[in-house]
Coordinates of C-alpha atoms in Angstrom, one line a residue:
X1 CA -40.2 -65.5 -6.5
X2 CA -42.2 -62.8 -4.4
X3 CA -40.4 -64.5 -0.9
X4 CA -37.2 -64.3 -2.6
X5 CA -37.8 -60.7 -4.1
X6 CA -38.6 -59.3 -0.7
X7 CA -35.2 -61.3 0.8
X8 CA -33.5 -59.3 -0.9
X9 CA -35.1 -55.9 -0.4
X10 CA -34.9 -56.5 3.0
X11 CA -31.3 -57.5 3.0
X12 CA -30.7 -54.2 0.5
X13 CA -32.0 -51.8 3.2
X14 CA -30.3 -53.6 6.2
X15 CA -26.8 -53.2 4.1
X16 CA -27.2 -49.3 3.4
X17 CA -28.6 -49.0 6.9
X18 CA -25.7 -50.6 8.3
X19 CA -23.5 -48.8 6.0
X20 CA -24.9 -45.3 6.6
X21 CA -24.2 -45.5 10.2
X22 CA -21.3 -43.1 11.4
X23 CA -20.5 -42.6 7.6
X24 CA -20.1 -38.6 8.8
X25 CA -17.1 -39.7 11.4
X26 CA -15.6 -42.2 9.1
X27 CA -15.6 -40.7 5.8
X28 CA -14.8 -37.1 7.4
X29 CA -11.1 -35.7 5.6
X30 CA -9.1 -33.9 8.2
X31 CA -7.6 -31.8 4.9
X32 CA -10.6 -30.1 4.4
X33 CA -12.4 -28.6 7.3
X34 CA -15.3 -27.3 7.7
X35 CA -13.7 -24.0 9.9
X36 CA -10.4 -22.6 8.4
X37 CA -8.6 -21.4 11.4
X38 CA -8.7 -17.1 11.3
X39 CA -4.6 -17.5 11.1
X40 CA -4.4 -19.0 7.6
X41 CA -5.8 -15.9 6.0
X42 CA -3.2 -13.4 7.6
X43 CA 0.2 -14.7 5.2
X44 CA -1.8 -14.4 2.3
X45 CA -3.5 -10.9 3.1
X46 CA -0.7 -9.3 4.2
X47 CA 1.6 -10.7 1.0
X48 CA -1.5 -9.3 -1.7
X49 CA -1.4 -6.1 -0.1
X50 CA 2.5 -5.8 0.0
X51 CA 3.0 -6.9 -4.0
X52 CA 0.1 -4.2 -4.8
X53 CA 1.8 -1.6 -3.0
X54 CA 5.3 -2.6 -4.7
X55 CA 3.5 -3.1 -8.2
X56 CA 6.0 -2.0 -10.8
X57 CA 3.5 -1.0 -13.6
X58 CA 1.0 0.9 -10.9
X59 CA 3.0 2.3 -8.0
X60 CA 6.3 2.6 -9.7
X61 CA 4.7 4.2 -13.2
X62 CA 2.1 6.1 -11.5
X63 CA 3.3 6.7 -7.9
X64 CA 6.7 6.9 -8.1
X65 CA 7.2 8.4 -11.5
X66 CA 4.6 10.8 -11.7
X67 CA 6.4 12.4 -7.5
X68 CA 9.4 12.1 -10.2
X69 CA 11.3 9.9 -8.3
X70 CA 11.3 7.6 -11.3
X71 CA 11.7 8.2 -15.0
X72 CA 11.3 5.8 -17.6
X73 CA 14.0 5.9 -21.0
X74 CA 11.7 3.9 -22.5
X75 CA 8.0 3.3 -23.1
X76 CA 7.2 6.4 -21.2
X77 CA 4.0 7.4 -21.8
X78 CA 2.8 6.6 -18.0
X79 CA 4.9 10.0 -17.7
X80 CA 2.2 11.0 -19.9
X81 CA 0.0 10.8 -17.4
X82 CA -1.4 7.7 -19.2
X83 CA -1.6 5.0 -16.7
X84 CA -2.5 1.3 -17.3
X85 CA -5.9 0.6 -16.5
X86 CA -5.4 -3.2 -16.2
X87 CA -3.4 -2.6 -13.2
X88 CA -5.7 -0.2 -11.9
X89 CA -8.5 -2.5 -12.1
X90 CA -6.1 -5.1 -10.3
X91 CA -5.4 -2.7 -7.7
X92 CA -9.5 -2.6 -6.9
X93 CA -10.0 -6.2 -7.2
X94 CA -7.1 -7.5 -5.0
X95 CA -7.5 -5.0 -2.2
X96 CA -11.4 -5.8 -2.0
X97 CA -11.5 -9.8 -2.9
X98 CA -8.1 -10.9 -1.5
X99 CA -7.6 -8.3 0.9
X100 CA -10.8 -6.6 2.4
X101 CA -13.0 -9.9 2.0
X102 CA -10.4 -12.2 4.0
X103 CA -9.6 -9.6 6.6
X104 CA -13.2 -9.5 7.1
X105 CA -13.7 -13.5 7.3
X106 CA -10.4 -13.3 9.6
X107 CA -12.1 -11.0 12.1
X108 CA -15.2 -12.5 12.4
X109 CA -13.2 -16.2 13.1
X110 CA -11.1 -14.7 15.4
X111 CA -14.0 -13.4 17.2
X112 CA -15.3 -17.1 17.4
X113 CA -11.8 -18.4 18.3
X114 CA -11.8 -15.4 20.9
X115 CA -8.4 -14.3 19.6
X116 CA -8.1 -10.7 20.1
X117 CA -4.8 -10.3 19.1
X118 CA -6.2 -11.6 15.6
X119 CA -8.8 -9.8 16.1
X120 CA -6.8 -6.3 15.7
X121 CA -4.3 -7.5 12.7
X122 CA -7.4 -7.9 10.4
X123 CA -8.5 -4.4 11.5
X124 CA -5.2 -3.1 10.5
X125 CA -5.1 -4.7 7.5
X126 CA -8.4 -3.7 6.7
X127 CA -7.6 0.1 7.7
X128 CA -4.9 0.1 5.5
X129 CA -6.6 -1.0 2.9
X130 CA -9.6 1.1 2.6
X131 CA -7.0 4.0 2.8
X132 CA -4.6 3.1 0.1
X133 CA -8.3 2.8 -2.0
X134 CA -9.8 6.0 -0.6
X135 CA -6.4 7.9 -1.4
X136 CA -6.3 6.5 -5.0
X137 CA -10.0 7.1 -6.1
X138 CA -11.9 9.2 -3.4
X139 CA -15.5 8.0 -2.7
X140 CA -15.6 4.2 -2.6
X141 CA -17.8 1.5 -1.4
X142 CA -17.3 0.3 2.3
X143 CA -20.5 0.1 4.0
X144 CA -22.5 -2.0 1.5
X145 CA -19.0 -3.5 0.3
X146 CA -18.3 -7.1 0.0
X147 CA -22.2 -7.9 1.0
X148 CA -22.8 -9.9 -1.7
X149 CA -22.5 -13.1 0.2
X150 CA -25.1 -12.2 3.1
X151 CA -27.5 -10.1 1.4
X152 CA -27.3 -10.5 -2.3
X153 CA -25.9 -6.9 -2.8
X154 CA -23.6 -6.5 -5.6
X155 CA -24.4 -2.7 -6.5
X156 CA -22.7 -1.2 -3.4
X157 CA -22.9 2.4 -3.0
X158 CA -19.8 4.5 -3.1
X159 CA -19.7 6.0 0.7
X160 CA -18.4 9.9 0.8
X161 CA -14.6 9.5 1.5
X162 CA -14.5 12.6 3.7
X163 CA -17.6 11.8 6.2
X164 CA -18.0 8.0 5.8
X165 CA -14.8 6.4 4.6
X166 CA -11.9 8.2 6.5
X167 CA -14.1 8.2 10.0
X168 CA -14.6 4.3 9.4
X169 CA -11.1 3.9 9.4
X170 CA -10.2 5.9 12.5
X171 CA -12.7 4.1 14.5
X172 CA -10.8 0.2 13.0
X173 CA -7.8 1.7 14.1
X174 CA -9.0 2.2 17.8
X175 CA -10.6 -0.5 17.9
X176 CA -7.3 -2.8 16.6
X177 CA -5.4 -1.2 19.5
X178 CA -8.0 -2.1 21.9
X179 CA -8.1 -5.4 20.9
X180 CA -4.0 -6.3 20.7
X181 CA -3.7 -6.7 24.4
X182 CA -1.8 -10.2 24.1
X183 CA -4.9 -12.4 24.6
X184 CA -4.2 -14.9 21.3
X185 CA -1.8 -15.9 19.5
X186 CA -0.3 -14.8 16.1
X187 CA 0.5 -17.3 13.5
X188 CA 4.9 -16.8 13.7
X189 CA 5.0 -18.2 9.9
X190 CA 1.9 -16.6 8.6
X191 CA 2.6 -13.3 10.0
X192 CA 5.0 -11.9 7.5
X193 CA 5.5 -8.5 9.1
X194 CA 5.7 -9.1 13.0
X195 CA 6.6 -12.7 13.0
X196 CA 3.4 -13.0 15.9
X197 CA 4.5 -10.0 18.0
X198 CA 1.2 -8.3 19.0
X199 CA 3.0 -5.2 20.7
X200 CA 4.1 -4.5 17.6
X201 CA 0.9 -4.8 15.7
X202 CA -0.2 -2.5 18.6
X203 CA 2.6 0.2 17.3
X204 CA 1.7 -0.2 13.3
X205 CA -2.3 0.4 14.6
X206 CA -1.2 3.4 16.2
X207 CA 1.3 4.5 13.9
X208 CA -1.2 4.2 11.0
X209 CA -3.9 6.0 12.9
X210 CA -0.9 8.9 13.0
X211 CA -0.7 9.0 9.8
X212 CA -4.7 8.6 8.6
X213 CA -5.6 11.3 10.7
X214 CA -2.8 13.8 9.6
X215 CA -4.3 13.1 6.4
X216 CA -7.6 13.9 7.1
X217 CA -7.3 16.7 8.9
X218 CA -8.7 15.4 12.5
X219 CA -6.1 15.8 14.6
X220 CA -7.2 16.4 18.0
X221 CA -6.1 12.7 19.1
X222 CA -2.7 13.2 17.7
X223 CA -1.4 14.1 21.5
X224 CA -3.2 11.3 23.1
X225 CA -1.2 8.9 20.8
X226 CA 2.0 10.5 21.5
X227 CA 1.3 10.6 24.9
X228 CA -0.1 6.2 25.2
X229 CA 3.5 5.3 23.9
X230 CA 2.6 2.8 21.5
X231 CA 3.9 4.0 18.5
X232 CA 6.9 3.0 16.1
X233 CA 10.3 3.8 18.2
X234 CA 13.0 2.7 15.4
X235 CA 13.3 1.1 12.3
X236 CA 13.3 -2.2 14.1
X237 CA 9.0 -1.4 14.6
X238 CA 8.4 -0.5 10.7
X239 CA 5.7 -2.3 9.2
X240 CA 7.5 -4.1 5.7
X241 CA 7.6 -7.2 4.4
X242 CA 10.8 -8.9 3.5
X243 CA 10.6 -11.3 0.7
X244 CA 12.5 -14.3 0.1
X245 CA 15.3 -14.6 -2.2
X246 CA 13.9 -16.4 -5.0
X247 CA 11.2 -15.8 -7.4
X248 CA 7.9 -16.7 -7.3
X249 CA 8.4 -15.2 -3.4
X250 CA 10.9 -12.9 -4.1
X251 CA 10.4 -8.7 -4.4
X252 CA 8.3 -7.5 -7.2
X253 CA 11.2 -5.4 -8.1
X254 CA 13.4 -7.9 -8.7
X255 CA 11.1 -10.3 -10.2
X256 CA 10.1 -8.2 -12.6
X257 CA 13.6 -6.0 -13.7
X258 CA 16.3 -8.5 -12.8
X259 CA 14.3 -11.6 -13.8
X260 CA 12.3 -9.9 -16.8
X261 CA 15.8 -8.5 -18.1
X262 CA 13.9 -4.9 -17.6
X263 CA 16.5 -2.6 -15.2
X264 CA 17.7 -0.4 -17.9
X265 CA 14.1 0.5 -18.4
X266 CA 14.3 2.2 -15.3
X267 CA 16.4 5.5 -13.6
X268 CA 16.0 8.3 -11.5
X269 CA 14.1 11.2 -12.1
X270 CA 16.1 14.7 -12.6
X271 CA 13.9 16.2 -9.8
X272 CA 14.9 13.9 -7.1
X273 CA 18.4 13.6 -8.0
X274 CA 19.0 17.3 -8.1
X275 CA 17.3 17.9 -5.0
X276 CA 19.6 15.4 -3.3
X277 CA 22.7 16.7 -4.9
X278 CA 22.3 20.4 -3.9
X279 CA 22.5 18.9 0.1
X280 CA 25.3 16.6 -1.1
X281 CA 22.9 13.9 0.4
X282 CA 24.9 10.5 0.9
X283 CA 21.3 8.6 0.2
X284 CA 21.6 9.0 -3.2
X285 CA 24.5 6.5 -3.6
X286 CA 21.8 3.9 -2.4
X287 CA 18.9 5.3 -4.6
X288 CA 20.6 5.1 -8.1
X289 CA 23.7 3.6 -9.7
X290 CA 26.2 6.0 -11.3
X291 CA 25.9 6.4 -14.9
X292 CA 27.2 3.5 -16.6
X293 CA 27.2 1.3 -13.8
X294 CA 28.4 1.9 -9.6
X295 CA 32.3 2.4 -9.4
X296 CA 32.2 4.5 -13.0
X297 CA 32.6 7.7 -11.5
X298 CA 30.4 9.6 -13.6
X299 CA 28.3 10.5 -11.0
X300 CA 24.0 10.3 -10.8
X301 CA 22.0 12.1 -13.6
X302 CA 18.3 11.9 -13.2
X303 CA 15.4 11.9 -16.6
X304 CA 13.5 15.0 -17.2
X305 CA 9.9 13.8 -16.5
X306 CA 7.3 12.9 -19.9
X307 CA 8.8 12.9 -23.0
X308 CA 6.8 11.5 -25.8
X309 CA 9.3 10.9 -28.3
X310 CA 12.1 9.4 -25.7
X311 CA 14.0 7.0 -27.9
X312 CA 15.5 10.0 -30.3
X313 CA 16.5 12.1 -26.7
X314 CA 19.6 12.3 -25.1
X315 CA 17.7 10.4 -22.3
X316 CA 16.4 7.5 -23.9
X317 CA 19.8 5.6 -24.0
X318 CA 20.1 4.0 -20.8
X319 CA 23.7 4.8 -20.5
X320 CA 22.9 8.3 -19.9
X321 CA 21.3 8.0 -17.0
X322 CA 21.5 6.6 -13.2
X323 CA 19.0 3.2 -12.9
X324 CA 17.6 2.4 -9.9
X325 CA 20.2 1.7 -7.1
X326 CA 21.2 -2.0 -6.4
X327 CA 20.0 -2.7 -3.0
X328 CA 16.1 -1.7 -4.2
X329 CA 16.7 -4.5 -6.8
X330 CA 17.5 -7.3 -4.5
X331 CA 15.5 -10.3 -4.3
X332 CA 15.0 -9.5 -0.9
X333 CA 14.2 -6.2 -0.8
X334 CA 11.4 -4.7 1.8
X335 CA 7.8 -4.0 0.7
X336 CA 6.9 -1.0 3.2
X337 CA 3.6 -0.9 4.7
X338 CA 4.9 1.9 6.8
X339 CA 8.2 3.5 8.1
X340 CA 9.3 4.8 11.0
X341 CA 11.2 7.7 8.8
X342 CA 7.6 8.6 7.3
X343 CA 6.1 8.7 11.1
X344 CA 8.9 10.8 12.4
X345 CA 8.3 13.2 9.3
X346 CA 4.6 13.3 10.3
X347 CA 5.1 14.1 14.1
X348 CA 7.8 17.1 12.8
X349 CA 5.1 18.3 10.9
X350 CA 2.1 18.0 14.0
X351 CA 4.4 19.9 16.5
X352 CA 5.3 22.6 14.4
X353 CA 2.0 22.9 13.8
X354 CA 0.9 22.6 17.4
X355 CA -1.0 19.7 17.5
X356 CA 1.5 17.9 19.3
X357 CA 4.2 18.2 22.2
X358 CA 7.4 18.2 21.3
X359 CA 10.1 19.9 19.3
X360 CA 10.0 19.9 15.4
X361 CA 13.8 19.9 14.9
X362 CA 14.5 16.7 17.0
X363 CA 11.7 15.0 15.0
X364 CA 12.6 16.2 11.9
X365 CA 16.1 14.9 12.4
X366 CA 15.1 11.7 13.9
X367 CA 13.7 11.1 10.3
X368 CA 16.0 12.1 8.2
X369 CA 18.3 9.6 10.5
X370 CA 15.7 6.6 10.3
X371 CA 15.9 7.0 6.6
X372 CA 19.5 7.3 6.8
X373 CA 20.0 4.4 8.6
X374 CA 17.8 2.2 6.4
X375 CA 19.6 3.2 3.4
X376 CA 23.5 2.0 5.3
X377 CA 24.4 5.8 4.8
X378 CA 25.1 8.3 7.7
X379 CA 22.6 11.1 7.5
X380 CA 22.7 14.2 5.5
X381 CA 23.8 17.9 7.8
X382 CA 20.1 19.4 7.3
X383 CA 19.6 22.3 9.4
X384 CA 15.6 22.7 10.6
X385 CA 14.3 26.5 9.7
X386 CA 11.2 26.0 11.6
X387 CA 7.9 28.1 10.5
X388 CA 6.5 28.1 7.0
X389 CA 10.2 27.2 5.6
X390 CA 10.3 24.1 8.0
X391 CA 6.7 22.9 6.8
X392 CA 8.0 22.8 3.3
X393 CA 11.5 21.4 4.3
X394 CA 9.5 18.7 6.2
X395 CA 7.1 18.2 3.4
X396 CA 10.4 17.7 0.8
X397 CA 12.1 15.2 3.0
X398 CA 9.3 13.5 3.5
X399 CA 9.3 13.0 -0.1
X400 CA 12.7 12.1 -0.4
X401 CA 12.5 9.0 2.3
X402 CA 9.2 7.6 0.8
X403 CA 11.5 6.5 -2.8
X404 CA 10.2 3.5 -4.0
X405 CA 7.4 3.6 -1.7
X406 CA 5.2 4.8 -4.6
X407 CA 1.5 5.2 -3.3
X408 CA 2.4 6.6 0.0
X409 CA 4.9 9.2 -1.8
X410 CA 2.7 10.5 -4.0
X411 CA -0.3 10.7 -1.2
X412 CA 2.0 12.8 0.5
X413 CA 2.9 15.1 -2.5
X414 CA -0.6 15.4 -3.0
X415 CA -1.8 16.6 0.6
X416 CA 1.5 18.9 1.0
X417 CA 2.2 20.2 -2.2
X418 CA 5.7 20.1 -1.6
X419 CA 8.3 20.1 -3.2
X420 CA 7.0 22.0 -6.4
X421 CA 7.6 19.8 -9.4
X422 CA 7.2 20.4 -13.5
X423 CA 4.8 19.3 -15.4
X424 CA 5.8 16.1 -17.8
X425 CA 7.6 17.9 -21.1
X426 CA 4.9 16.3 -23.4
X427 CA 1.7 15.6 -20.8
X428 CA -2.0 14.8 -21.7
X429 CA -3.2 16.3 -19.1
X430 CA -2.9 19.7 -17.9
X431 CA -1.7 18.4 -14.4
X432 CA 0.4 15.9 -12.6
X433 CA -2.6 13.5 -11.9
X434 CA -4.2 13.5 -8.0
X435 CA -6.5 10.5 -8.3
X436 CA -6.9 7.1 -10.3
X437 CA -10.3 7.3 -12.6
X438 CA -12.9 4.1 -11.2
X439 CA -12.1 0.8 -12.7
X440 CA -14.1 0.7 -16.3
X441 CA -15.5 -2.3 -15.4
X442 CA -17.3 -0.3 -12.3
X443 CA -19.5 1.9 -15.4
X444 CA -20.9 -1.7 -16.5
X445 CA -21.2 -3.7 -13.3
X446 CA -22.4 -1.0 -10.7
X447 CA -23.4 2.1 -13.0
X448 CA -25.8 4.0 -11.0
X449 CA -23.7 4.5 -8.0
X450 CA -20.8 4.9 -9.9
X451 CA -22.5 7.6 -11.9
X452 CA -23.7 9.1 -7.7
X453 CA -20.1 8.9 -7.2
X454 CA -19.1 10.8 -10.1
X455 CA -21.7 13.7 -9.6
X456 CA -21.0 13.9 -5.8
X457 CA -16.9 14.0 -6.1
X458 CA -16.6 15.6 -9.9
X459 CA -15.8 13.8 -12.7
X460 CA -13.8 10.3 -13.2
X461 CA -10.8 11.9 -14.5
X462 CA -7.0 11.8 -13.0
X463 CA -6.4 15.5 -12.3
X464 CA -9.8 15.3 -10.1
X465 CA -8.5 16.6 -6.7
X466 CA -9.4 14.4 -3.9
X467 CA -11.1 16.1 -0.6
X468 CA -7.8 16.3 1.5
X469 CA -5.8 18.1 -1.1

């Protein structure tokens, strides 16, 4: 019994030997490696950020209805100044777990790859980020953010928008443009913006950097960026992504009015709709539907904005009012990142300033036309005044070509001021709001930097003014 016993140990061990050898190779499954490749992370990045920034409930109720480019004629209380904080809390999440984090992972496997082209998209995606977050809520973290997988961190601390955040971002920019030079490829299917162009990546880096610094306030680059070439030179270089013309991939928009039976729950706002009627602007045929439907003739009336007890008002019957023009509800429909109207804008505004070469007028025109031209309409007769008058005419176009670009609208209304709009009829608060409060879930998971945050930039309310005011 003992000689047979140890037979057949000894044959047990010279069968899981046996079987152990090259199990690794053989047993390997090629559908799950152990490396993802840096360009499977860029189509997903670049669609998270593009359905946050076209968010109906967050950039159309907060953005673009509290710039009054949208009114609501019914449940209106985001006129209020009462936004939802669910889809502020999304907002946060997205852009730092699905956006930041993978961008992050992107770079670093790009860098292994030795990509460089790849390299420089995840720094613009990153950039463009951090900004919409920084623009939204002031301090946040960056330095310490997202470190909870190397070091254990999940307290980060908020960094100073001003001296940390805004700097950080000017230096991914430089860096991005350094690093699209055309050594790598670019993912044609994953990259929904470009389609794997890197020179145009190059112009977006640039572009963006335009625009971040304007914002902040540092412009003594601005000339050197005219002067390299590589920024937007038509529509044809505007950073948007086009969705496809079905839901679950089709426009946010669409998905959610069309689909969800919600468009009459949607028009102009009288402010925007004036303002384009007194320069008998023919982009206001493509921003709204005439009451009662295109081809009624009754022409485009706008909502007053915030008023609490809408469904007993003139305005709260749909039919009295001008929804949201057709070709912003197809399926189809753009997400902008950036536009080459909003660039032009910002260059007008830099050379009558003197920060740039150049004349203000021919700027000023060349976006009014790039607007123009992405609307199908021929551009409005707008003649530049130049001076303190042109800064505000700037400033108000500016604000009329960013419609239905919510966040970016509304950053802009904030840092100009321009044009002046009314307070809601019925507001909660005693100003059209210039920030997001933190996510709630921010006092509970990371309270003591939240409460550092708080006492450095004032308190966690919406009409705190941000730094660049």
């Amino acid at each position: 019994m003992k000689y047979l016993l140890m037979l057949l140990i000894a044959g047990q061990l010279i069968t899981f030997t046996s079987c152990d050898s090259g199990f690794e190779d053989v047993n390997s499954n090629p559908n799950d490696p152990i490396v993802v490749p840096s360009e499977l992370l860029l189509g997903g990045t670049l669609r998270s950020t593009a359905d946050r920034i076209s968010d109906y409930f967050l950039a159309g109720e907060a953005g673009s209805c509290w710039v009054q480019h949208l009114g609501k004629p019914v449940y209106n209380d985001n006129e209020l100044y009462i936004p939802r904080q669910t889809v502020i809390e999304a907002l946060w999440d997205v852009l730092y777990a699905s956006v930041i984090k993978d961008a992050n992972i992107m770079q670093d496997l790009a860098a292994e790859e030795g990509n460089s082209n790849m390299q420089g998209v995840a720094l613009v995606i990153k950039a463009n980020a951090y900004q919409i977050l920084t623009d939204a809520f002031g301090n946040i973290p960056m330095t310490e953010a997202l470190t909870a997988d190397s070091n254990g961190n999940i307290t980060p601390v908020y960094d100073d928008s001003e001296t940390v955040v805004y700097p950080a971002i000017i230096d991914m920019l430089t860096q991005a443009d350094a690093f699209l030079n055309g050594d790598g490829e670019i993912n044609t299917s994953q990259d929904l913006l470009y389609g794997g162009d890197w020179s145009k990546w190059k112009k977006f880096a640039n572009s963006l950097k335009f625009r971040v610094m304007m914002r902040s306030g540092n412009t003594s680059g601005l000339q050197s960026l005219v002067s390299a070439g590589n920024l937007f030179t038509s529509n044809d270089d505007e950073a948007k992504l086009t969705y496809l013309t079905a839901a679950p991939n089709a426009n946010p928009w669409f998905e959610g009015l069309v689909d969800g039976g919600r468009v009459s729950e949607w028009c102009l706002g009288q402010e925007l709709v004036m303002y384009m009627q007194s320069y008998s602007d023919p982009r206001l045929a493509a921003y709204a539907q005439e009451v009662g439907g295109n081809g009624s003739g009754n022409g485009y009336v706008g909502k007053p904005a915030g008023i609490q007890d809408i469904g007993n008002s003139f305005y709260g019957d749909s039919n009295n009012v001008s929804l949201i023009g057709e070709q912003y509800l197809l399926s189809d429909a753009p997400s902008y990142f950036m536009s080459y109207a909003q660039l032009n804008l910002l260059m007008a505004e830099a050379a009558e300033k003197g920060f740039i070469s150049g004349d203000p007028a021919t700027y000023f025109a060349a976006g009014i036309a790039a607007s123009a031209e992405s609307n199908g309409v021929a551009a409005p007769s707008i003649t530049y005044n130049g001076g303190t008058a042109g800064l505000q005419q700037i400033a108000e176009q500016s604000w009329v070509a960013l419609y239905m670009q919510g966040f970016e609208a509304w950053a802009e209304w904030r840092r100009t001021g321009f044009p002046v709009l009314p307070l809601a009829i019925d507001a909660e608060e005693p100003s059209i709001p210039t920030r997001f409060n933190y996510p709630v879930s921010q006092q509970s998971l990371n309270g003591v930097n939240y409460t550092d945050a708080v006492s450095a930039q004032g308190a966690d309310k919406l009409t705190t003014s941000l730094w660049w005011q």
